[in-house]
mmCIF file of C-alpha atoms in Angstrom:
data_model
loop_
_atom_site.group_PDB
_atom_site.id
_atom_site.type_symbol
_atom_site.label_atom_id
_atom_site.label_comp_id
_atom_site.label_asym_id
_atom_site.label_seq_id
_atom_site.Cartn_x
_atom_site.Cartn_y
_atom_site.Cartn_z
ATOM 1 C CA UNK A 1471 0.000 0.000 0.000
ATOM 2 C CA UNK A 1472 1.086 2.841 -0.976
ATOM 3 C CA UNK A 1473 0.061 6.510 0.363
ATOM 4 C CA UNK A 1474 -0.225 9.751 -1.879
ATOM 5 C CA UNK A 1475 2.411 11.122 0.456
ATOM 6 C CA UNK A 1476 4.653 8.724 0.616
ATOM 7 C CA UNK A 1477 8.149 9.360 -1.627
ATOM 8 C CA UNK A 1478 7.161 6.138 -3.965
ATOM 9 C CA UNK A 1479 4.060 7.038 -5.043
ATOM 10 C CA UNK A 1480 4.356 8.019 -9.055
ATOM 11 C CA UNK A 1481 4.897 11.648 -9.187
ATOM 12 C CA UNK A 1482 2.930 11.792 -12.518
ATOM 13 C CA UNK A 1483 0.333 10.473 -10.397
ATOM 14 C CA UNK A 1484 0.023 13.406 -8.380
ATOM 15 C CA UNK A 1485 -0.832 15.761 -11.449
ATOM 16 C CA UNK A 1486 -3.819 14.130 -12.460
ATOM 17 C CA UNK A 1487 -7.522 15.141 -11.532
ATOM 18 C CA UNK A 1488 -8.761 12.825 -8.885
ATOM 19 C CA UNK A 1489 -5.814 10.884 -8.137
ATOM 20 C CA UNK A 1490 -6.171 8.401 -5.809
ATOM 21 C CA UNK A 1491 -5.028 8.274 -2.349
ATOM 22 C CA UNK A 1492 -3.621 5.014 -2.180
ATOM 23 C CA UNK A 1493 -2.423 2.597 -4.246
ATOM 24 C CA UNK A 1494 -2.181 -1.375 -3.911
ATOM 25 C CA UNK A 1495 1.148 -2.003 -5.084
ATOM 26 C CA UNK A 1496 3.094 -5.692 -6.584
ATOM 27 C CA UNK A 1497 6.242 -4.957 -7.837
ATOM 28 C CA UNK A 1498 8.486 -1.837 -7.494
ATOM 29 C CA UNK A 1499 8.460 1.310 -9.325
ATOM 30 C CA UNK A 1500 11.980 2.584 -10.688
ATOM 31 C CA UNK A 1501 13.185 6.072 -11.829
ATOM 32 C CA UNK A 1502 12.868 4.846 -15.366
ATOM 33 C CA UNK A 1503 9.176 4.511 -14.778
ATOM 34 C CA UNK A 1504 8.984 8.511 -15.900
ATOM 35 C CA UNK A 1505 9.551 7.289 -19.466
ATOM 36 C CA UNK A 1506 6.154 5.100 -20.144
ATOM 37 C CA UNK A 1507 4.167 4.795 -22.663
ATOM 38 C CA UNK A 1508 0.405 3.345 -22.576
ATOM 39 C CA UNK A 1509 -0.296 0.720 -25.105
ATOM 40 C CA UNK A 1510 -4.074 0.308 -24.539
ATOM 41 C CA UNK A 1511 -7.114 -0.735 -27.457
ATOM 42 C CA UNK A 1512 -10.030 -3.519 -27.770
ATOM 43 C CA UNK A 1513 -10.686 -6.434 -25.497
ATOM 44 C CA UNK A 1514 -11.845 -8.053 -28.677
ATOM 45 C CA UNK A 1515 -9.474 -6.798 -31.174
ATOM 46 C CA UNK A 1516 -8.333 -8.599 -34.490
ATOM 47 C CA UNK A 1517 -5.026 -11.057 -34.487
ATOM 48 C CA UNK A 1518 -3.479 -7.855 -36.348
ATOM 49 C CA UNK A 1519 -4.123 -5.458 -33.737
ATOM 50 C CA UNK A 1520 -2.614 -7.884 -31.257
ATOM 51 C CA UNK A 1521 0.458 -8.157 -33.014
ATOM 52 C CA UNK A 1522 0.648 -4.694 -33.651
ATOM 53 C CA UNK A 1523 0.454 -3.997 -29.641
ATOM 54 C CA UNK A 1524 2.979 -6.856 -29.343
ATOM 55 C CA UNK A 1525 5.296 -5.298 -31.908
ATOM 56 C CA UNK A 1526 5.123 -1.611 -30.880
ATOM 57 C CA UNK A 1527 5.569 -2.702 -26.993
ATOM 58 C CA UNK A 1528 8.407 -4.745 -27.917
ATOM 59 C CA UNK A 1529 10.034 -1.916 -29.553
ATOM 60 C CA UNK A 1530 9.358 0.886 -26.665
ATOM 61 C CA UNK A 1531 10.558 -1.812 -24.453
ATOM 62 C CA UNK A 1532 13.768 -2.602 -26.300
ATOM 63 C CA UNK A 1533 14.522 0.977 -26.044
ATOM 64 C CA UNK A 1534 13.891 1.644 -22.261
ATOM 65 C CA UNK A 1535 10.416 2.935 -22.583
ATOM 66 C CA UNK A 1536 8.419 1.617 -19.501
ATOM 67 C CA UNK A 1537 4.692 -0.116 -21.069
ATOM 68 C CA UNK A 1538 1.417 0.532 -19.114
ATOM 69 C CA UNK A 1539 -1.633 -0.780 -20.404
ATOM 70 C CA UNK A 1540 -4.526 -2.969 -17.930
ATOM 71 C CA UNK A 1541 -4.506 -6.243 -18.549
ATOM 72 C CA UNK A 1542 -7.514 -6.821 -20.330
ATOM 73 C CA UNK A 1543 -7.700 -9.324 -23.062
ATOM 74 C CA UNK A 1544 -6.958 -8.495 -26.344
ATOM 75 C CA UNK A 1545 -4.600 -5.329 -26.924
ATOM 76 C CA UNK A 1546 -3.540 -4.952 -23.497
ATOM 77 C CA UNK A 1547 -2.356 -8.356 -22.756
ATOM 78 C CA UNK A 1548 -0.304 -8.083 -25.733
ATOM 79 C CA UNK A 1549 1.373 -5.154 -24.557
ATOM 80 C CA UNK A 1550 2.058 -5.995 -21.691
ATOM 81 C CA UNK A 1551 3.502 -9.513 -23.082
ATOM 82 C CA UNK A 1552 5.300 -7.643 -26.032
ATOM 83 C CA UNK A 1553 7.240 -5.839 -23.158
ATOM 84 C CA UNK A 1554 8.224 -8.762 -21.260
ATOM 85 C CA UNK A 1555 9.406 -10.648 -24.324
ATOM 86 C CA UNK A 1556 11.995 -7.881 -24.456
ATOM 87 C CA UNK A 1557 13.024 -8.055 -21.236
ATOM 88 C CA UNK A 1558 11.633 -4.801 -20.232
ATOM 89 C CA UNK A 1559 9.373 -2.875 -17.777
ATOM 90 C CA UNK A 1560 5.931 -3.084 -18.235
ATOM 91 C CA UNK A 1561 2.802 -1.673 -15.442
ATOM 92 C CA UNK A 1562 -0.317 -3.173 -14.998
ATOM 93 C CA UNK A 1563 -3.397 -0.991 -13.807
ATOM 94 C CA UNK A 1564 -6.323 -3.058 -12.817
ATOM 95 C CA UNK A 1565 -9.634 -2.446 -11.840
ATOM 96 C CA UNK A 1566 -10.061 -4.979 -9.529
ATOM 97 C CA UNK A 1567 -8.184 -5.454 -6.333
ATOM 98 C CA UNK A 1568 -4.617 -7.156 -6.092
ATOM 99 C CA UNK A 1569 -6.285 -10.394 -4.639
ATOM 100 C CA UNK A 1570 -8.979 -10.557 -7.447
ATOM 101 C CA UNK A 1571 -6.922 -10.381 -10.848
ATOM 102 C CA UNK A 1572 -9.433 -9.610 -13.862
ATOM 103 C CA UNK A 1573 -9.492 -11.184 -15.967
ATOM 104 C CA UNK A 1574 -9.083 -14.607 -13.595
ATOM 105 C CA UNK A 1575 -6.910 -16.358 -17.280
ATOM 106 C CA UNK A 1576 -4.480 -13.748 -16.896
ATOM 107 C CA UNK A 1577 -2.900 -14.118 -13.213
ATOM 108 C CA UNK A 1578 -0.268 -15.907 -14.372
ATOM 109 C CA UNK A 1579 0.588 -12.932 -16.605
ATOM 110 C CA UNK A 1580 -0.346 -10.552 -13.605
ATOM 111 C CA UNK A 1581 2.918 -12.844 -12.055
ATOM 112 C CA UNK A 1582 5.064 -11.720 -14.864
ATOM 113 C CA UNK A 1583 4.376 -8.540 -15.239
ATOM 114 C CA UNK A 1584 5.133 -7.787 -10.940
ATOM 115 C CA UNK A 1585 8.374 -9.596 -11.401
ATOM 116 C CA UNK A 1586 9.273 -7.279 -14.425
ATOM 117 C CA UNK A 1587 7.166 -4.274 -13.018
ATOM 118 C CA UNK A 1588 4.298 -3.498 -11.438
ATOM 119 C CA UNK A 1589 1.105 -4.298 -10.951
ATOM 120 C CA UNK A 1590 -1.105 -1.628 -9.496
ATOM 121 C CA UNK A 1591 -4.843 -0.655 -8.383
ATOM 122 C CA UNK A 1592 -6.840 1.748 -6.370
ATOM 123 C CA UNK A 1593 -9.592 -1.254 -5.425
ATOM 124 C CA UNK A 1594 -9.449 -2.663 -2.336
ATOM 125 C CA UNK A 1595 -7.350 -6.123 -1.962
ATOM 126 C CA UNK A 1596 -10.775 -8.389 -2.753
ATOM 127 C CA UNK A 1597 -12.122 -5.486 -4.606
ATOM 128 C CA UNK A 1598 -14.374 -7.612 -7.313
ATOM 129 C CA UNK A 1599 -14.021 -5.830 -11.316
ATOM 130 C CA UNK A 1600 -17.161 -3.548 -11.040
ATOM 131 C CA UNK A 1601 -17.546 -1.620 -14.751
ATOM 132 C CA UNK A 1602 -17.508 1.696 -12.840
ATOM 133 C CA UNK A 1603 -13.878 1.110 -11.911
ATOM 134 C CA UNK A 1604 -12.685 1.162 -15.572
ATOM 135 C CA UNK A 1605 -12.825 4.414 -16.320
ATOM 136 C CA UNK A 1606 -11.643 5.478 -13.427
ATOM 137 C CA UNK A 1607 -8.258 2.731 -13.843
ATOM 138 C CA UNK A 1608 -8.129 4.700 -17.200
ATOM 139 C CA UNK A 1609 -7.368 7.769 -15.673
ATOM 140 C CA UNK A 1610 -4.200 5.991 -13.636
ATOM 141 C CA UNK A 1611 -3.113 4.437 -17.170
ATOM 142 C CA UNK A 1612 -2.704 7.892 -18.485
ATOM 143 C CA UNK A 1613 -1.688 9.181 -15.373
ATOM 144 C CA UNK A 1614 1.424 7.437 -15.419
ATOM 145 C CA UNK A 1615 2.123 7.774 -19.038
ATOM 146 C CA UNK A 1616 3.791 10.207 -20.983
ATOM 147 C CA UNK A 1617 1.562 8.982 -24.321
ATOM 148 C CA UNK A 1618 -0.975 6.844 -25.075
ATOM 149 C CA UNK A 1619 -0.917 4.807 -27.753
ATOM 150 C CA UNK A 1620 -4.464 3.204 -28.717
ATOM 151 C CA UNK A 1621 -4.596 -0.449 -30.513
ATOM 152 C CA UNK A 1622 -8.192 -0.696 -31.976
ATOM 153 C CA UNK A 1623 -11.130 0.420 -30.362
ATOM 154 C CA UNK A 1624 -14.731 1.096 -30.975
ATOM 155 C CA UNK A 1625 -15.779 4.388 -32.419
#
């Protein structure tokens, strides 16, 4: 857990509207954090827009660039897996709590992704993935992200 006042807590954090108080926290953020870039796009998306994410994560990655996206299926699993397969940072924002991943097929990539990063959410511990808490996880993705790059999504 992490406290608004305390010195980890994401500076970027700080400058958005609404930012949240606390934070659950796996993983550990680093200085290099500052330099992220949210891949984020459809839970449904096409086999090209996955490999897109993939590809353009694996390149930010390759080149220091920390990845944010939330785990979802589709674009933002990708990302986050794109990063990982080059042995880079990569952030996790969900909108569930820690103990709770969302969706349940991806813990094992929730694993990954606090061993090479963080994994991060505002919910409590057994917080359950209510579909107010998206948007509101959103606003942490870009939060911590200098740019947001968006995979596929519906008008």
């Amino acid at each position: 857990m992490i406290f608004e006042t305390d010195p980890e807590y994401p500076p970027s954090l700080k400058e958005i509207h609404d930012n949240p108080a606390v934070i659950h926290v796996r993983g550990r953020f680093e200085p290099r954090d500052r330099w992220a870039v949210a891949i984020v796009g459809s839970r449904r998306s096409t086999s090209y827009g996955r490999e897109q994410a993939e590809r353009f994560a694996f390149g930010l990655a390759s080149r220091g660039v920390t990845i944010v996206s939330g785990l979802a299926r589709g674009v933002d699993a990708a990302a986050h897996r794109g990063a990982l397969k080059a042995g880079g940072r990569t952030i996790a924002v969900l909108a569930s709590g820690l103990a709770n991943i969302y969706p349940p097929e991806h813990l094992d990539l929730a694993e990954e992704v606090a061993s090479a990063g963080v994994v991060l959410t505002e919910a409590p511990l057994d917080g359950p993935p209510l579909a107010e808490l998206f948007p509101l996880r959103n606003r942490i993705i870009s939060g911590l992200s200098l740019a947001v790059l968006v995979v596929e999504a519906a008008e």
